[in-house]
Coordinates of C-alpha atoms and ligand atoms in Angstrom, one line a residue:
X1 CA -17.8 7.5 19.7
X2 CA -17.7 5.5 16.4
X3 CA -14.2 5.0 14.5
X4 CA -15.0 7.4 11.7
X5 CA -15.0 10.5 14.8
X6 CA -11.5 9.0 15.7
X7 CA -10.3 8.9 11.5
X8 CA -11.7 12.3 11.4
X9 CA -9.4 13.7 14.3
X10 CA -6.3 11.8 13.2
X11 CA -6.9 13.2 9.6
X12 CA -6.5 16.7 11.2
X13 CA -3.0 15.9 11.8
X14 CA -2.6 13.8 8.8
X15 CA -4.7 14.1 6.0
X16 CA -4.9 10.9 3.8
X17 CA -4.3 13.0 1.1
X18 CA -0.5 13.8 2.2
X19 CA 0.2 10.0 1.5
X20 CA 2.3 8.6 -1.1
X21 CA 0.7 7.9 -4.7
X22 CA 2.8 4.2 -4.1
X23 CA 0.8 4.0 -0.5
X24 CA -2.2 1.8 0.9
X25 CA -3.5 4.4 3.9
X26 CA -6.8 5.0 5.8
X27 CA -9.0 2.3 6.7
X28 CA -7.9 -1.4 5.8
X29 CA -10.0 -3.5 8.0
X30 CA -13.5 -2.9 9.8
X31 CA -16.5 -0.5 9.4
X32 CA -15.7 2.5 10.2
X33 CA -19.5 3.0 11.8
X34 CA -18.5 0.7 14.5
X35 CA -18.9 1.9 18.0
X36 CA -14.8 2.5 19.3
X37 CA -14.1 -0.1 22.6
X38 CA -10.7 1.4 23.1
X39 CA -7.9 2.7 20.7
X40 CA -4.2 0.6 20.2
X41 CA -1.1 2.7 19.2
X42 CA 1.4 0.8 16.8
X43 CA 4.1 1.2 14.8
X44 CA 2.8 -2.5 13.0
X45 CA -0.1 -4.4 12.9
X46 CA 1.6 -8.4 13.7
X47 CA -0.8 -11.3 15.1
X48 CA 0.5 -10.1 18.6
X49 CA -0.4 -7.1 18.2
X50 CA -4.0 -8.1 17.6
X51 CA -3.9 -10.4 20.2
X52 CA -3.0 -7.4 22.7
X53 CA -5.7 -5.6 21.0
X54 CA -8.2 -8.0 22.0
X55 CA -6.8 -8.6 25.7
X56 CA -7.0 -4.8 26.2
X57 CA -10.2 -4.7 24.7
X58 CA -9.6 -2.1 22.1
X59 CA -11.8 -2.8 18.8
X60 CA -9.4 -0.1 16.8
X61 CA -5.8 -0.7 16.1
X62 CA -3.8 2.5 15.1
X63 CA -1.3 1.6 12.6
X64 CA 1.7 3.5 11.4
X65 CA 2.3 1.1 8.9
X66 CA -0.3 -0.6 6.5
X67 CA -0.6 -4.0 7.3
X68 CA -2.1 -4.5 3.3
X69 CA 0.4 -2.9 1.2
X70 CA 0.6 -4.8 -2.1
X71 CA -3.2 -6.1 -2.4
X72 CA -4.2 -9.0 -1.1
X73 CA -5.5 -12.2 -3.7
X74 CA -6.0 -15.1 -1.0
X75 CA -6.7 -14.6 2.1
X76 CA -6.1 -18.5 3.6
X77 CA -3.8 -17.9 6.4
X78 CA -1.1 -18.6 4.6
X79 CA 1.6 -15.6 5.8
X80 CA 1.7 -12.8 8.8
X81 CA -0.5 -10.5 6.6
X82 CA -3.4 -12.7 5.9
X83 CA -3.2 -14.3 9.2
X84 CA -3.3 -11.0 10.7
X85 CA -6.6 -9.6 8.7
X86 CA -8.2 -13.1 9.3
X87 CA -7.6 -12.3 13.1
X88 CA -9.2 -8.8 13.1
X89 CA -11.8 -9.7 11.2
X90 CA -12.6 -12.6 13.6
X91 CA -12.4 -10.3 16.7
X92 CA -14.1 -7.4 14.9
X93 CA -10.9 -5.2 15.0
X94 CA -10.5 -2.1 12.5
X95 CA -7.2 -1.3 11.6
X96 CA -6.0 2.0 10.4
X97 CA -3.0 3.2 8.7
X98 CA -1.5 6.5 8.8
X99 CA 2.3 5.7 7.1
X100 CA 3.2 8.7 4.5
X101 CA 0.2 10.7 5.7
X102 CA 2.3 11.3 8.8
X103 CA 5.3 10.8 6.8
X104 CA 4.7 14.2 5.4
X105 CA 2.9 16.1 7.7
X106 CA 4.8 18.7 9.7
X107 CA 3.3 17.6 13.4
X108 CA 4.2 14.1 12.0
X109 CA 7.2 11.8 12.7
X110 CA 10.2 13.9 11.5
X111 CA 8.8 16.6 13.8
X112 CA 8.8 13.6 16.8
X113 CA 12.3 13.0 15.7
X114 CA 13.3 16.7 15.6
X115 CA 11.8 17.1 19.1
X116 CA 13.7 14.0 20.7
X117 CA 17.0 15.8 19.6
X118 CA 16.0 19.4 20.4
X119 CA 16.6 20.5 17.3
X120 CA 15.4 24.1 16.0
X121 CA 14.4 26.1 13.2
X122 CA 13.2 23.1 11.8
X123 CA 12.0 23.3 8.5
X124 CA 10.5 20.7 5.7
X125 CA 14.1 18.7 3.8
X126 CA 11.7 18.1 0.4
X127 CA 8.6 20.2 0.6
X128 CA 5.9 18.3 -1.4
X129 CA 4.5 20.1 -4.7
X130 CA 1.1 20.3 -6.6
X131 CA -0.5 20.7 -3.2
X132 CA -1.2 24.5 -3.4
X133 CA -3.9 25.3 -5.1
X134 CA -5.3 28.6 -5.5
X135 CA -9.0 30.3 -5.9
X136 CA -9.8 33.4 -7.5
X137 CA -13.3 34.6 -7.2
X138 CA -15.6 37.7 -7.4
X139 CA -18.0 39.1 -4.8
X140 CA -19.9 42.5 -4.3
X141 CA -17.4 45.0 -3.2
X142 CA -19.3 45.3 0.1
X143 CA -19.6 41.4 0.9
X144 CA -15.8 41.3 0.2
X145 CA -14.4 41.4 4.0
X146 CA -16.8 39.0 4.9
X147 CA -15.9 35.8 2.5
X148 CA -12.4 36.3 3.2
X149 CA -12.3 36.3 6.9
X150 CA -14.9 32.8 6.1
X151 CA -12.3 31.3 3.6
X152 CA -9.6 32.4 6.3
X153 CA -11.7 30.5 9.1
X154 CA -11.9 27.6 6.7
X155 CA -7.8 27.3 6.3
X156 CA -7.3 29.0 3.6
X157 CA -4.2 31.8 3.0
X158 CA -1.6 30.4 4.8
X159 CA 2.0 30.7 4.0
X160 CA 4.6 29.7 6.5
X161 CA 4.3 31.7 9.5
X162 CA 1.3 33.6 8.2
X163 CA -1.8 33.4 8.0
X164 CA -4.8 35.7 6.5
X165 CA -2.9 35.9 3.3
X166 CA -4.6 37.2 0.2
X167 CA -4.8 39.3 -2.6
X168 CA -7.8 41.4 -3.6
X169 CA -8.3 44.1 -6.6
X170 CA -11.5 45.7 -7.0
X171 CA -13.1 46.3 -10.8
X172 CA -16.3 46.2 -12.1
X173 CA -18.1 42.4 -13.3
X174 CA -21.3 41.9 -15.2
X175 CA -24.0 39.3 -15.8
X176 CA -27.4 38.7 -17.3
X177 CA -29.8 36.8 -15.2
X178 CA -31.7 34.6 -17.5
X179 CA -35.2 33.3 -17.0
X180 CA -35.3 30.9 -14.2
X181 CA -32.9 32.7 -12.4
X182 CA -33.0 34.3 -8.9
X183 CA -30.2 37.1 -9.1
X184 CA -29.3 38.8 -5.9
X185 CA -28.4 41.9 -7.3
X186 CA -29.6 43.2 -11.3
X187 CA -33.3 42.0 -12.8
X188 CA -33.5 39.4 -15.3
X189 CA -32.8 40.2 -18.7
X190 CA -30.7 43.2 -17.9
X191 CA -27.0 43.2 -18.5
X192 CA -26.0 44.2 -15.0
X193 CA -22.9 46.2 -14.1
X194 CA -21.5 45.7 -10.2
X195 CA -18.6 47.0 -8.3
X196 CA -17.2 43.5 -7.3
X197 CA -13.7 42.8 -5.7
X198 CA -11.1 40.0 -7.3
X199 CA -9.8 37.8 -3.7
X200 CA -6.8 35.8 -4.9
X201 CA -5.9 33.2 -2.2
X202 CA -4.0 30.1 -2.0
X203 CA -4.8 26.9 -0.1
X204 CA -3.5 23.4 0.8
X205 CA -5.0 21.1 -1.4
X206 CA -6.2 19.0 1.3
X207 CA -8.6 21.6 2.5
X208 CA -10.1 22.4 -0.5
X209 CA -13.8 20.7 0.5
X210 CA -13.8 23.3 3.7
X211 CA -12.9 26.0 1.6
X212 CA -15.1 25.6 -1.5
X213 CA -18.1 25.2 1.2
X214 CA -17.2 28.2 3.1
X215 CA -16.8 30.1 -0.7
X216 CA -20.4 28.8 -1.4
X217 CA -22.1 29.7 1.7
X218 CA -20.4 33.1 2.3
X219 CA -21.4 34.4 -1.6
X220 CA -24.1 35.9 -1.7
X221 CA -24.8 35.2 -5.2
X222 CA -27.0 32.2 -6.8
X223 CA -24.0 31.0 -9.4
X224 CA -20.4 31.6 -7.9
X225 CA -17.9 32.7 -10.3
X226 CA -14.7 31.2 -9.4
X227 CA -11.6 29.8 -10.5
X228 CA -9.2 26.8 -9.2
X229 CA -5.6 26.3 -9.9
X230 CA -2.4 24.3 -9.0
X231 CA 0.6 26.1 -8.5
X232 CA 4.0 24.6 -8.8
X233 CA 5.4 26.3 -5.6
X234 CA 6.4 24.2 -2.8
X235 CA 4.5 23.2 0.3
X236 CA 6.5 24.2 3.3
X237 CA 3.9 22.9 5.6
X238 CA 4.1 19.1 3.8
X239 CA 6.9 16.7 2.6
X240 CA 9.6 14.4 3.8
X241 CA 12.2 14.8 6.0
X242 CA 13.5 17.7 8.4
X243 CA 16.1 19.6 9.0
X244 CA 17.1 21.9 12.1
X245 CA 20.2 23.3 14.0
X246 CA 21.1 21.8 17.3
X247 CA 21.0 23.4 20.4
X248 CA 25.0 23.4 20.5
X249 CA 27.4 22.3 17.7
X250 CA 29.0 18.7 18.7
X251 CA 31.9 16.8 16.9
X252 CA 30.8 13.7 15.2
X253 CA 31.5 11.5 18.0
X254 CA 29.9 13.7 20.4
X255 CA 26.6 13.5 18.5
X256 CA 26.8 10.1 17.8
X257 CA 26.4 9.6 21.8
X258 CA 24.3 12.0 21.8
X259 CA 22.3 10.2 19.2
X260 CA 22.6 6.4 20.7
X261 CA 21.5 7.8 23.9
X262 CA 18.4 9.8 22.6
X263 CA 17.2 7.1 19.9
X264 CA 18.1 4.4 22.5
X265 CA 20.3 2.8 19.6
X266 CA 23.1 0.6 20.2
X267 CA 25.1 0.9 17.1
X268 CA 25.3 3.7 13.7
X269 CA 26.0 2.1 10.2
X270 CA 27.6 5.4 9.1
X271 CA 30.1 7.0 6.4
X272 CA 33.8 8.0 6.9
X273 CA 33.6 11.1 9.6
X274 CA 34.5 14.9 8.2
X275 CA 36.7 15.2 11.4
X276 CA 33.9 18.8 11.5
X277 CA 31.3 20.0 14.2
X278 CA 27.9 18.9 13.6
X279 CA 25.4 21.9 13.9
X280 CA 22.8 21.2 11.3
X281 CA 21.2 18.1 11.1
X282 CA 18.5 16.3 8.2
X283 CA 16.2 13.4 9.8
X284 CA 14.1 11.3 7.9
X285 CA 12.1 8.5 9.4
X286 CA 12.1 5.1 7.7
X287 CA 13.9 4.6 4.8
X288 CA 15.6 7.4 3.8
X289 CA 18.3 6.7 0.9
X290 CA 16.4 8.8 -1.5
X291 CA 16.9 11.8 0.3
X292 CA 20.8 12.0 0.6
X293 CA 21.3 14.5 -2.2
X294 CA 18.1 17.3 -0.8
X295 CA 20.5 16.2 3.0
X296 CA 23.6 17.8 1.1
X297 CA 21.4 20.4 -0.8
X298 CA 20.2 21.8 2.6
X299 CA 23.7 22.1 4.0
X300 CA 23.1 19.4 6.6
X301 CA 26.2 18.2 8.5
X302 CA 24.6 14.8 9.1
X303 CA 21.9 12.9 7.4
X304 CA 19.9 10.9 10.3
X305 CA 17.7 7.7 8.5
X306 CA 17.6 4.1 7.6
X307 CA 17.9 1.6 5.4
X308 CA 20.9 2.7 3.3
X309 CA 22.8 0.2 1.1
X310 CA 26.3 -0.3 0.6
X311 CA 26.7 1.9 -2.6
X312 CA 24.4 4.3 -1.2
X313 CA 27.2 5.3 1.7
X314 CA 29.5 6.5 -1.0
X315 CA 26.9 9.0 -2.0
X316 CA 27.7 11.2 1.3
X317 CA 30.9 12.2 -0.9
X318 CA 32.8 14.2 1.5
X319 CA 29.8 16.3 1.9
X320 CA 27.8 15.1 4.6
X321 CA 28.2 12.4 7.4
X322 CA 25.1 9.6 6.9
X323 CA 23.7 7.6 9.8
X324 CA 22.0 4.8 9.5
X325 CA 20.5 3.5 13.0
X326 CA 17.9 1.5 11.8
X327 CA 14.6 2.0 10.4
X328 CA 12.2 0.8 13.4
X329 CA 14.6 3.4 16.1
X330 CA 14.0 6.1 13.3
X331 CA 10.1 5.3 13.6
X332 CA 9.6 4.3 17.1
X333 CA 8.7 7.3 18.7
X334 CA 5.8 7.9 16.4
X335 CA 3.4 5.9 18.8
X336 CA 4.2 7.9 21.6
X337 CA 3.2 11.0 19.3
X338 CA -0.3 9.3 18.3
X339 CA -0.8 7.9 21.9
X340 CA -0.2 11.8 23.1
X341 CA -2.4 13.1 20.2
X342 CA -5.3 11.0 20.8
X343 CA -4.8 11.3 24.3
X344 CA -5.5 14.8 24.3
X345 CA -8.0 15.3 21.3
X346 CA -10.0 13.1 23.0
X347 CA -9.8 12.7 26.1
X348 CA -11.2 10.5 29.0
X349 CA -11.1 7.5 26.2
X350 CA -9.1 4.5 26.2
X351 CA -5.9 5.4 24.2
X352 CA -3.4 2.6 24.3
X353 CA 0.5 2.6 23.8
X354 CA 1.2 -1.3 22.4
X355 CA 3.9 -2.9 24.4
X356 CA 4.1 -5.9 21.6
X357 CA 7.6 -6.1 19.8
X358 CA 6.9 -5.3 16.3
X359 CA 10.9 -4.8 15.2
X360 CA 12.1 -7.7 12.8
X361 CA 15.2 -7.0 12.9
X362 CA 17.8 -8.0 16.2
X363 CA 21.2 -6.8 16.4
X364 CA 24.1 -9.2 18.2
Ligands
ZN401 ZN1 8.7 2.8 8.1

C-alpha cells in the first residue's frame, strides 16, 4: 500500500476540502507514492513523536494538527517546527494533517466528543455554507431513471436523513448537430426535437469530481448540457461544533463530574452557574470562543470548548453555562477515532495509537 491509498481513505471521512480557508491540511512532508511501513496516530507532530515513529517503524505520521501552519522561510533547526520537518525528512517520514477537515466533518471530532458523553440527536452547531452545489441537466426521457440512480451512486441528492433526492420535469429540448458531430439521436443539419427530462439535484461540493464523471458517463449524448450552481443553504452534514441532548438532564455540578470523569479533566475554567438542569449541551473541539453566540442561538445549556479569554466568559450572559477544560482534553480523543478508522478501513496493517505527550500545557 502506498500513502496516497491511505490519504484517499482518510479523505472519505474528511475531505480536504472541508478545511478552513486560514488552514495548512493534507500532505506536508513526504511523497505521497512512498510505499506505507506502518501508520502513527497523533494529535501533534513534536520531535518525540517522530522519534516514536521511527522506533515503531511507521514511515507515515497521522496528524491532527499541521505541524507547518504559517509557511516555513528557513529551515536550519532553529525551533520545534523546523527541527521536526528536518527529522522526517531525514528518516523518510510523511506527515499528514487532517485539523479543520475533521474539524468539520460530522464522523469527525465533535462527533468523538458527542459519543464520549452519550449525547443524542446530535446535530451540526454552525453548518458550513457555499458547499451545496447543485446540477441541472437534460437527458432523453427514457435514459432519465438510469443517470439518476448513477448520480445517486456517486453521492449526489442527499439531504439530512435522505438520500435519492431530486427533482425532475419532463419538456421537450432541441439541438442541431453540426458537421463534425456524432449525435446520438437527430441527423446533422436538422434542428431536432426530443422528449428529454429536467433532473435537478443537489450535491456536497466535495463530491462534485464523482458526480460530474458519473453525469458524463451515464449521458448518452456527445455534448452534455448541464448546469452548476452554489446555493446559500446550509450544510447539515459539514461545520463546526455539535450539539445534542443528554441521556438524563443533570444540575451543573452533576455534569461537571460527569464531565471531569469522561474527559479525564481535572479542573473546568467556567462561568457563574444558572443554578438550572443541563439537558442540552454544544461541544466544540479546540478553540472554541467564536462559537458562544450560535451555543446560545441553539438553546444549549452548556457550551463545552477551549481556549476562552477572560472577556470572553462574560459573553455566556446569563444565557448559557461555558466550560473551558482545555484545548488538548477537548481534542484528545480524536486519535482514538483515526486509530479505529484506519484500523478498520484497512485492516491487517500497522495502525498505531502514539503514546508520546504532545500537551504543552501542565496544570499544578
Ligand atoms: Zn486544536
Amino acid at each position: 500500500m502506498i500513502i496516497k491509498q491511505v490519504i484517499d481513505t482518510l479523505e472519505e471521512l474528511a475531505p480536504l476540502n472541508y478545511a478552513e480557508d486560514f488552514d495548512n491540511v493534507g500532505l506536508l512532508v513526504g511523497n505521497a507514492n512512498n510505499k506505507v511501513s506502518g501508520i502513527l496516530v497523533t494529535l501533534d507532530t513534536l520531535e518525540n513523536v517522530v522519534e516514536e515513529a521511527i522506533a515503531k517503524k511507521c514511515n507515515l505520521i497521522v496528524s491532527f494538527h499541521p505541524i507547518i501552519f504559517g509557511g516555513l522561510k528557513k529551515i536550519t533547526g532553529s525551533n520545534y517546527v523546523q527541527r521536526v520537518v528536518i527529522k522526517a525528512i531525514k528518516h523518510d517520514i510523511a506527515i499528514y494533517s487532517m485539523h479543520t477537515a475533521l474539524d468539520n466533518s460530522d464522523k469527525g471530532v465533535n462527533a468523538k466528543i458527542c459519543e464520549v458523553l452519550g449525547l443524542q440527536n446530535t446535530s451540526i452547531l454552525i453548518p458550513q455554507t457555499g458547499t451545496i452545489r447543485k446540477l441541472t441537466t437534460y437527458v432523453p426521457k427514457e435514459n432519465a431513471d438510469a443517470l439518476r440512480t448513477a448520480l445517486f451512486h456517486a453521492g449526489a441528492g442527499n439531504i439530512g436523513n435522505y438520500s435519492n433526492c431530486s427533482f425532475t420535469v419532463d419538456g421537450t429540448g432541441s439541438y442541431q448537430a453540426n458537421a463534425g458531430a456524432n449525435p446520438y439521436l437527430g441527423k446533422i443539419g436538422e434542428t431536432h426535437y426530443e422528449d428529454e427530462s429536467q433532473i435537478s439535484i443537489t450535491y456536497c461540493r466535495a463530491n462534485e469530481q464523482k458526480i460530474l464523471k458519473a453525469l458524463f458517463n451515464n449521458h448518452p449524448y456527445e455534448e452534455v448540457a448541464y448546469e452548476l450552481q452554489t446555493l446559500e443553504n446550509k450544510n447539515q452534514n459539514i461545520g463546526m461544533g455539535m450539539v445534542g441532548i443528554l441521556e438524563k438532564p443533570m444540575d451543573e455540578e452533576e455534569f461537571f463530574g460527569f464531565l471531569k470523569e469522561k474527559m479525564h479533566v481535572s479542573c473546568i475554567r467556567h462561568s457563574d452557574f444558572l443554578g438550572k438542569k443541563i439537558k442540552k449541551v454544544a461541544v466544540l473541539g479546540g478553540s472554541g470562543s467564536f462559537a458562544i453566540s450560535a451555543a446560545i442561538a441553539a438553546n444549549a445549556d452548556v457550551f463545552v470548548t477551549s481556549d476562552l479569554k477572560y472577556h470572553q466568559f462574560y459573553e455566556a450572559e446569563d444565557k448559557i453555562l461555558l466550560a473551558d477544560i482545555g484545548h488538548y482534553e477537548t481534542e484528545q480523543f480524536t486519535k482514538n477515532l483515526l486509530v479505529d478508522y484506519l484500523t478498520k478501513k484497512i485492516p491487517n496493517f500497522a495502525v498505531s495509537l502514539s503514546e508520546s505527550k504532545t500537551n504543552p500545557i501542565k496544570y499544578f
